Amino acid sequence: MHVSIYIETTLAGPVVKDGAYGAVVEYITPSGRIVTREVSGKETQTTWHRSALLAVVKALEILTHPCEVTVITSCRFIANMINSDNVEHWKREEWKKSSGEDVKHKELWQQYAEYAEKHRITAEYVKKHKYSKEILKKI
């Protein structure tokens, strides 16, 4: 089954402040019906990248069977990390960057890596998607 995960956050750019995230998980049943499920949350003193990654992880949590997943996001960093081999590299290097420092948001990337073992995940960078306004109204 193919699943699309559309994510949004209330943050953008290099800031640290209170923020919210949301995601719509969309799939089509074998009978052709479109089904959506939503997740959302808030964090204090967070960043855009962490908020976007948290939306991805929370959305992946609700998938019960192995799927092909496309994450649709306006966060180019998250899209690039998902589509590169960085996460697998960090895992092999015990979650250290080449500088020897821990990967930022290590615990979330570790959770993502567990889901990536179960699902085939790719990402698509977009400025806006069909659920952007709907998600932002709710978070």
Tab-separated table of N, CA and C in Angstrom:
chain	number	residue	atom	x	y	z
A	1	MET	N	0.848	-1.174	0.000
A	1	MET	CA	0.000	0.000	0.000
A	1	MET	C	0.894	1.238	0.000
A	2	HIS	N	0.442	2.262	-0.711
A	2	HIS	CA	1.147	3.541	-0.723
A	2	HIS	C	0.452	4.517	0.210
A	3	VAL	N	1.251	5.207	1.018
A	3	VAL	CA	0.760	6.191	1.980
A	3	VAL	C	1.461	7.512	1.716
A	4	SER	N	0.704	8.585	1.743
A	4	SER	CA	1.281	9.929	1.654
A	4	SER	C	1.121	10.607	3.012
A	5	ILE	N	2.201	11.213	3.474
A	5	ILE	CA	2.178	11.948	4.735
A	5	ILE	C	2.475	13.408	4.414
A	6	TYR	N	1.511	14.258	4.688
A	6	TYR	CA	1.631	15.694	4.442
A	6	TYR	C	1.894	16.372	5.777
A	7	ILE	N	3.018	17.091	5.897
A	7	ILE	CA	3.333	17.702	7.176
A	7	ILE	C	3.418	19.219	7.080
A	8	GLU	N	3.115	19.861	8.202
A	8	GLU	CA	3.216	21.316	8.347
A	8	GLU	C	3.637	21.621	9.774
A	9	THR	N	4.297	22.768	9.934
A	9	THR	CA	4.613	23.273	11.265
A	9	THR	C	4.286	24.761	11.298
A	10	THR	N	4.196	25.293	12.497
A	10	THR	CA	3.969	26.732	12.640
A	10	THR	C	5.279	27.502	12.608
A	11	LEU	N	6.389	26.791	12.504
A	11	LEU	CA	7.705	27.427	12.495
A	11	LEU	C	8.287	27.424	11.084
A	12	ALA	N	9.205	28.334	10.844
A	12	ALA	CA	9.971	28.357	9.598
A	12	ALA	C	11.266	29.106	9.875
A	13	GLY	N	12.318	28.631	9.288
A	13	GLY	CA	13.588	29.318	9.439
A	13	GLY	C	14.301	28.972	10.726
A	14	PRO	N	15.459	29.556	10.921
A	14	PRO	CA	16.318	29.220	12.061
A	14	PRO	C	15.916	29.962	13.344
A	15	VAL	N	14.848	29.517	13.966
A	15	VAL	CA	14.393	30.115	15.221
A	15	VAL	C	14.217	29.021	16.267
A	16	VAL	N	14.246	29.419	17.515
A	16	VAL	CA	13.900	28.525	18.619
A	16	VAL	C	12.775	29.213	19.359
A	17	LYS	N	11.595	28.620	19.305
A	17	LYS	CA	10.443	29.172	20.007
A	17	LYS	C	9.367	28.101	20.117
A	18	ASP	N	8.270	28.440	20.770
A	18	ASP	CA	7.161	27.495	20.885
A	18	ASP	C	6.564	27.265	19.502
A	19	GLY	N	6.218	26.018	19.219
A	19	GLY	CA	5.670	25.718	17.899
A	19	GLY	C	4.757	24.509	17.934
A	20	ALA	N	4.057	24.329	16.847
A	20	ALA	CA	3.146	23.197	16.700
A	20	ALA	C	3.412	22.520	15.364
A	21	TYR	N	3.039	21.255	15.295
A	21	TYR	CA	3.196	20.486	14.067
A	21	TYR	C	1.922	19.699	13.823
A	22	GLY	N	1.734	19.337	12.579
A	22	GLY	CA	0.593	18.509	12.228
A	22	GLY	C	0.898	17.703	10.986
A	23	ALA	N	0.184	16.615	10.835
A	23	ALA	CA	0.359	15.772	9.656
A	23	ALA	C	-0.972	15.132	9.286
A	24	VAL	N	-1.174	14.971	7.992
A	24	VAL	CA	-2.286	14.193	7.470
A	24	VAL	C	-1.681	12.967	6.799
A	25	VAL	N	-2.127	11.804	7.233
A	25	VAL	CA	-1.705	10.541	6.637
A	25	VAL	C	-2.832	10.113	5.710
A	26	GLU	N	-2.521	9.968	4.431
A	26	GLU	CA	-3.546	9.676	3.430
A	26	GLU	C	-3.202	8.381	2.680
A	27	TYR	N	-4.204	7.528	2.518
A	27	TYR	CA	-4.022	6.328	1.700
A	27	TYR	C	-5.348	5.968	1.035
A	28	ILE	N	-5.249	5.144	0.030
A	28	ILE	CA	-6.436	4.698	-0.708
A	28	ILE	C	-6.654	3.233	-0.403
A	29	THR	N	-7.864	2.895	0.016
A	29	THR	CA	-8.200	1.512	0.345
A	29	THR	C	-8.301	0.698	-0.949
A	30	PRO	N	-8.271	-0.631	-0.844
A	30	PRO	CA	-8.437	-1.467	-2.036
A	30	PRO	C	-9.748	-1.192	-2.789
A	31	SER	N	-10.760	-0.690	-2.088
A	31	SER	CA	-12.020	-0.369	-2.752
A	31	SER	C	-11.990	1.016	-3.415
A	32	GLY	N	-10.876	1.747	-3.260
A	32	GLY	CA	-10.736	3.043	-3.908
A	32	GLY	C	-11.126	4.240	-3.051
A	33	ARG	N	-11.469	3.996	-1.798
A	33	ARG	CA	-11.854	5.087	-0.892
A	33	ARG	C	-10.611	5.753	-0.323
A	34	ILE	N	-10.592	7.093	-0.312
A	34	ILE	CA	-9.478	7.840	0.275
A	34	ILE	C	-9.715	7.973	1.772
A	35	VAL	N	-8.721	7.576	2.539
A	35	VAL	CA	-8.802	7.630	3.992
A	35	VAL	C	-7.703	8.566	4.496
A	36	THR	N	-8.063	9.417	5.459
A	36	THR	CA	-7.060	10.282	6.074
A	36	THR	C	-7.115	10.131	7.588
A	37	ARG	N	-5.950	10.247	8.189
A	37	ARG	CA	-5.826	10.295	9.646
A	37	ARG	C	-4.913	11.453	9.968
A	38	GLU	N	-5.128	12.074	11.101
A	38	GLU	CA	-4.364	13.264	11.463
A	38	GLU	C	-3.631	13.065	12.774
A	39	VAL	N	-2.470	13.694	12.875
A	39	VAL	CA	-1.717	13.763	14.128
A	39	VAL	C	-1.264	15.205	14.286
A	40	SER	N	-1.126	15.628	15.521
A	40	SER	CA	-0.629	16.977	15.773
A	40	SER	C	-0.084	17.049	17.188
A	41	GLY	N	0.669	18.094	17.437
A	41	GLY	CA	1.219	18.293	18.770
A	41	GLY	C	1.891	19.641	18.867
A	42	LYS	N	2.318	19.955	20.078
A	42	LYS	CA	2.996	21.231	20.343
A	42	LYS	C	4.234	20.961	21.179
A	43	GLU	N	5.209	21.850	21.025
A	43	GLU	CA	6.423	21.788	21.841
A	43	GLU	C	6.852	23.203	22.189
A	44	THR	N	7.464	23.332	23.342
A	44	THR	CA	8.020	24.636	23.709
A	44	THR	C	9.487	24.653	23.310
A	45	GLN	N	9.969	25.838	22.993
A	45	GLN	CA	11.383	26.044	22.666
A	45	GLN	C	11.911	24.960	21.709
A	46	THR	N	11.299	24.885	20.551
A	46	THR	CA	11.673	23.889	19.547
A	46	THR	C	12.146	24.599	18.283
A	47	THR	N	12.558	23.836	17.314
A	47	THR	CA	13.024	24.384	16.042
A	47	THR	C	12.161	23.858	14.902
A	48	TRP	N	12.298	24.491	13.767
A	48	TRP	CA	11.559	24.060	12.569
A	48	TRP	C	11.919	22.620	12.201
A	49	HIS	N	13.213	22.314	12.172
A	49	HIS	CA	13.633	20.968	11.774
A	49	HIS	C	13.108	19.915	12.752
A	50	ARG	N	13.220	20.195	14.047
A	50	ARG	CA	12.732	19.233	15.042
A	50	ARG	C	11.222	19.060	14.920
A	51	SER	N	10.512	20.151	14.744
A	51	SER	CA	9.061	20.110	14.633
A	51	SER	C	8.627	19.300	13.403
A	52	ALA	N	9.298	19.523	12.284
A	52	ALA	CA	8.971	18.777	11.062
A	52	ALA	C	9.302	17.299	11.227
A	53	LEU	N	10.449	16.993	11.823
A	53	LEU	CA	10.823	15.596	12.053
A	53	LEU	C	9.856	14.927	13.018
A	54	LEU	N	9.441	15.630	14.050
A	54	LEU	CA	8.471	15.090	14.997
A	54	LEU	C	7.153	14.766	14.297
A	55	ALA	N	6.722	15.616	13.379
A	55	ALA	CA	5.497	15.349	12.611
A	55	ALA	C	5.643	14.067	11.804
A	56	VAL	N	6.795	13.871	11.189
A	56	VAL	CA	7.037	12.657	10.402
A	56	VAL	C	6.978	11.427	11.295
A	57	VAL	N	7.695	11.451	12.412
A	57	VAL	CA	7.745	10.294	13.317
A	57	VAL	C	6.362	9.972	13.872
A	58	LYS	N	5.622	10.981	14.307
A	58	LYS	CA	4.277	10.746	14.856
A	58	LYS	C	3.344	10.172	13.789
A	59	ALA	N	3.495	10.624	12.545
A	59	ALA	CA	2.668	10.083	11.467
A	59	ALA	C	3.044	8.627	11.172
A	60	LEU	N	4.337	8.328	11.169
A	60	LEU	CA	4.774	6.946	10.915
A	60	LEU	C	4.316	5.997	12.018
A	61	GLU	N	4.167	6.502	13.239
A	61	GLU	CA	3.720	5.668	14.366
A	61	GLU	C	2.370	5.013	14.114
A	62	ILE	N	1.512	5.653	13.344
A	62	ILE	CA	0.163	5.113	13.180
A	62	ILE	C	0.073	4.044	12.090
A	63	LEU	N	1.159	3.839	11.330
A	63	LEU	CA	1.140	2.814	10.276
A	63	LEU	C	1.401	1.445	10.886
A	64	THR	N	0.515	0.518	10.624
A	64	THR	CA	0.622	-0.803	11.248
A	64	THR	C	1.239	-1.859	10.347
A	65	HIS	N	1.244	-1.637	9.036
A	65	HIS	CA	1.792	-2.614	8.095
A	65	HIS	C	2.877	-1.952	7.252
A	66	PRO	N	3.834	-2.728	6.764
A	66	PRO	CA	4.849	-2.142	5.884
A	66	PRO	C	4.203	-1.466	4.674
A	67	CYS	N	4.671	-0.271	4.365
A	67	CYS	CA	4.083	0.525	3.281
A	67	CYS	C	5.174	1.224	2.486
A	68	GLU	N	4.778	1.681	1.313
A	68	GLU	CA	5.572	2.665	0.590
A	68	GLU	C	5.053	4.008	1.053
A	69	VAL	N	5.942	4.848	1.553
A	69	VAL	CA	5.529	6.119	2.143
A	69	VAL	C	6.213	7.271	1.417
A	70	THR	N	5.431	8.287	1.095
A	70	THR	CA	5.981	9.540	0.579
A	70	THR	C	5.654	10.630	1.585
A	71	VAL	N	6.690	11.292	2.089
A	71	VAL	CA	6.523	12.417	3.004
A	71	VAL	C	6.547	13.682	2.161
A	72	ILE	N	5.497	14.468	2.248
A	72	ILE	CA	5.409	15.724	1.510
A	72	ILE	C	5.598	16.847	2.525
A	73	THR	N	6.648	17.657	2.321
A	73	THR	CA	7.023	18.655	3.319
A	73	THR	C	7.577	19.922	2.678
A	74	SER	N	7.421	21.020	3.384
A	74	SER	CA	8.026	22.280	2.957
A	74	SER	C	9.385	22.486	3.626
A	75	CYS	N	9.840	21.511	4.367
A	75	CYS	CA	11.143	21.579	5.037
A	75	CYS	C	12.161	20.825	4.176
A	76	ARG	N	12.923	21.583	3.431
A	76	ARG	CA	13.899	20.985	2.506
A	76	ARG	C	14.914	20.106	3.257
A	77	PHE	N	15.320	20.512	4.448
A	77	PHE	CA	16.285	19.734	5.229
A	77	PHE	C	15.759	18.327	5.506
A	78	ILE	N	14.525	18.231	5.982
A	78	ILE	CA	13.950	16.920	6.287
A	78	ILE	C	13.821	16.088	5.015
A	79	ALA	N	13.362	16.694	3.932
A	79	ALA	CA	13.251	15.966	2.660
A	79	ALA	C	14.619	15.443	2.225
A	80	ASN	N	15.639	16.283	2.324
A	80	ASN	CA	16.984	15.859	1.922
A	80	ASN	C	17.519	14.740	2.806
A	81	MET	N	17.282	14.823	4.106
A	81	MET	CA	17.769	13.783	5.012
A	81	MET	C	17.077	12.443	4.739
A	82	ILE	N	15.792	12.491	4.462
A	82	ILE	CA	15.062	11.254	4.171
A	82	ILE	C	15.553	10.636	2.860
A	83	ASN	N	15.801	11.465	1.852
A	83	ASN	CA	16.184	10.945	0.536
A	83	ASN	C	17.667	10.602	0.409
A	84	SER	N	18.481	11.058	1.348
A	84	SER	CA	19.918	10.743	1.307
A	84	SER	C	20.174	9.486	2.130
A	85	ASP	N	21.405	9.093	2.211
A	85	ASP	CA	21.746	7.957	3.069
A	85	ASP	C	22.293	8.415	4.418
A	86	ASN	N	22.092	9.681	4.769
A	86	ASN	CA	22.632	10.215	6.023
A	86	ASN	C	22.137	9.466	7.251
A	87	VAL	N	20.863	9.148	7.296
A	87	VAL	CA	20.322	8.477	8.488
A	87	VAL	C	20.989	7.121	8.675
A	88	GLU	N	21.139	6.371	7.604
A	88	GLU	CA	21.805	5.066	7.688
A	88	GLU	C	23.273	5.252	8.077
A	89	HIS	N	23.908	6.267	7.540
A	89	HIS	CA	25.306	6.570	7.881
A	89	HIS	C	25.427	6.918	9.370
A	90	TRP	N	24.535	7.789	9.859
A	90	TRP	CA	24.572	8.151	11.278
A	90	TRP	C	24.384	6.919	12.158
A	91	LYS	N	23.506	6.051	11.730
A	91	LYS	CA	23.250	4.834	12.500
A	91	LYS	C	24.526	3.985	12.586
A	92	ARG	N	25.196	3.804	11.459
A	92	ARG	CA	26.451	3.032	11.438
A	92	ARG	C	27.523	3.696	12.297
A	93	GLU	N	27.502	5.026	12.357
A	93	GLU	CA	28.504	5.782	13.110
A	93	GLU	C	28.050	6.069	14.547
A	94	GLU	N	27.075	5.304	15.019
A	94	GLU	CA	26.552	5.437	16.384
A	94	GLU	C	26.034	6.831	16.665
A	95	TRP	N	25.338	7.399	15.670
A	95	TRP	CA	24.635	8.677	15.775
A	95	TRP	C	25.582	9.848	16.047
A	96	LYS	N	26.753	9.754	15.430
A	96	LYS	CA	27.736	10.838	15.489
A	96	LYS	C	27.917	11.416	14.087
A	97	LYS	N	28.090	12.745	14.035
A	97	LYS	CA	28.428	13.398	12.773
A	97	LYS	C	29.925	13.222	12.524
A	98	SER	N	30.369	13.568	11.326
A	98	SER	CA	31.786	13.415	10.996
A	98	SER	C	32.670	14.256	11.925
A	99	SER	N	32.107	15.312	12.516
A	99	SER	CA	32.851	16.146	13.467
A	99	SER	C	33.010	15.468	14.829
A	100	GLY	N	32.314	14.359	15.034
A	100	GLY	CA	32.359	13.667	16.318
A	100	GLY	C	31.231	14.062	17.255
A	101	GLU	N	30.495	15.124	16.905
A	101	GLU	CA	29.366	15.561	17.721
A	101	GLU	C	28.164	14.644	17.492
A	102	ASP	N	27.302	14.589	18.506
A	102	ASP	CA	26.055	13.853	18.339
A	102	ASP	C	25.202	14.520	17.271
A	103	VAL	N	24.458	13.703	16.552
A	103	VAL	CA	23.477	14.203	15.587
A	103	VAL	C	22.406	14.959	16.366
A	104	LYS	N	21.997	16.134	15.866
A	104	LYS	CA	20.919	16.878	16.524
A	104	LYS	C	19.624	16.080	16.416
A	105	HIS	N	18.865	16.094	17.493
A	105	HIS	CA	17.580	15.387	17.563
A	105	HIS	C	17.769	13.878	17.362
A	106	LYS	N	18.856	13.385	17.925
A	106	LYS	CA	19.252	11.985	17.763
A	106	LYS	C	18.112	11.023	18.070
A	107	GLU	N	17.393	11.267	19.166
A	107	GLU	CA	16.341	10.325	19.565
A	107	GLU	C	15.236	10.248	18.509
A	108	LEU	N	14.919	11.358	17.872
A	108	LEU	CA	13.897	11.336	16.819
A	108	LEU	C	14.414	10.651	15.562
A	109	TRP	N	15.679	10.898	15.203
A	109	TRP	CA	16.248	10.224	14.036
A	109	TRP	C	16.347	8.722	14.286
A	110	GLN	N	16.603	8.317	15.525
A	110	GLN	CA	16.637	6.885	15.842
A	110	GLN	C	15.246	6.266	15.663
A	111	GLN	N	14.216	6.975	16.118
A	111	GLN	CA	12.848	6.480	15.911
A	111	GLN	C	12.534	6.405	14.426
A	112	TYR	N	12.911	7.464	13.680
A	112	TYR	CA	12.694	7.452	12.233
A	112	TYR	C	13.383	6.235	11.602
A	113	ALA	N	14.626	5.961	11.997
A	113	ALA	CA	15.390	4.834	11.431
A	113	ALA	C	14.684	3.503	11.662
A	114	GLU	N	14.056	3.351	12.824
A	114	GLU	CA	13.293	2.115	13.090
A	114	GLU	C	12.143	1.975	12.102
A	115	TYR	N	11.436	3.065	11.836
A	115	TYR	CA	10.332	3.020	10.869
A	115	TYR	C	10.850	2.804	9.451
A	116	ALA	N	12.019	3.369	9.152
A	116	ALA	CA	12.599	3.220	7.813
A	116	ALA	C	12.996	1.768	7.538
A	117	GLU	N	13.236	0.996	8.585
A	117	GLU	CA	13.519	-0.430	8.399
A	117	GLU	C	12.253	-1.183	7.992
A	118	LYS	N	11.123	-0.698	8.432
A	118	LYS	CA	9.841	-1.351	8.164
A	118	LYS	C	9.195	-0.867	6.868
A	119	HIS	N	9.336	0.413	6.559
A	119	HIS	CA	8.676	1.030	5.411
A	119	HIS	C	9.713	1.515	4.395
A	120	ARG	N	9.285	1.640	3.159
A	120	ARG	CA	10.128	2.275	2.136
A	120	ARG	C	9.691	3.738	2.080
A	121	ILE	N	10.567	4.634	2.544
A	121	ILE	CA	10.184	6.030	2.726
A	121	ILE	C	10.990	6.932	1.791
A	122	THR	N	10.281	7.798	1.101
A	122	THR	CA	10.904	8.851	0.303
A	122	THR	C	10.236	10.163	0.694
A	123	ALA	N	10.825	11.266	0.250
A	123	ALA	CA	10.252	12.568	0.581
A	123	ALA	C	10.195	13.437	-0.662
A	124	GLU	N	9.248	14.358	-0.606
A	124	GLU	CA	9.063	15.312	-1.692
A	124	GLU	C	8.986	16.706	-1.078
A	125	TYR	N	9.832	17.597	-1.568
A	125	TYR	CA	9.817	18.976	-1.096
A	125	TYR	C	8.812	19.775	-1.920
A	126	VAL	N	7.917	20.479	-1.239
A	126	VAL	CA	6.956	21.373	-1.892
A	126	VAL	C	6.799	22.606	-1.009
A	127	LYS	N	6.458	23.735	-1.604
A	127	LYS	CA	6.215	24.934	-0.792
A	127	LYS	C	4.871	24.836	-0.084
A	128	LYS	N	3.869	24.359	-0.771
A	128	LYS	CA	2.523	24.156	-0.214
A	128	LYS	C	1.966	22.853	-0.796
A	129	HIS	N	1.085	22.220	-0.043
A	129	HIS	CA	0.433	21.014	-0.543
A	129	HIS	C	-1.061	21.114	-0.278
A	130	LYS	N	-1.805	20.114	-0.700
A	130	LYS	CA	-3.270	20.205	-0.648
A	130	LYS	C	-3.836	20.266	0.765
A	131	TYR	N	-3.075	19.891	1.779
A	131	TYR	CA	-3.571	19.945	3.155
A	131	TYR	C	-2.938	21.084	3.963
A	132	SER	N	-2.102	21.909	3.356
A	132	SER	CA	-1.397	22.965	4.102
A	132	SER	C	-2.329	23.827	4.930
A	133	LYS	N	-3.322	24.417	4.306
A	133	LYS	CA	-4.230	25.318	5.035
A	133	LYS	C	-5.015	24.571	6.106
A	134	GLU	N	-5.471	23.382	5.775
A	134	GLU	CA	-6.274	22.589	6.728
A	134	GLU	C	-5.470	22.254	7.983
A	135	ILE	N	-4.229	21.815	7.799
A	135	ILE	CA	-3.384	21.473	8.951
A	135	ILE	C	-3.093	22.714	9.789
A	136	LEU	N	-2.708	23.801	9.121
A	136	LEU	CA	-2.341	25.005	9.860
A	136	LEU	C	-3.522	25.588	10.627
A	137	LYS	N	-4.747	25.420	10.144
A	137	LYS	CA	-5.922	25.887	10.879
A	137	LYS	C	-6.111	25.111	12.176
A	138	LYS	N	-5.728	23.843	12.177
A	138	LYS	CA	-5.978	22.979	13.324
A	138	LYS	C	-4.874	23.004	14.363
A	139	ILE	N	-3.681	23.450	13.977
A	139	ILE	CA	-2.579	23.401	14.953
A	139	ILE	C	-2.331	24.744	15.490
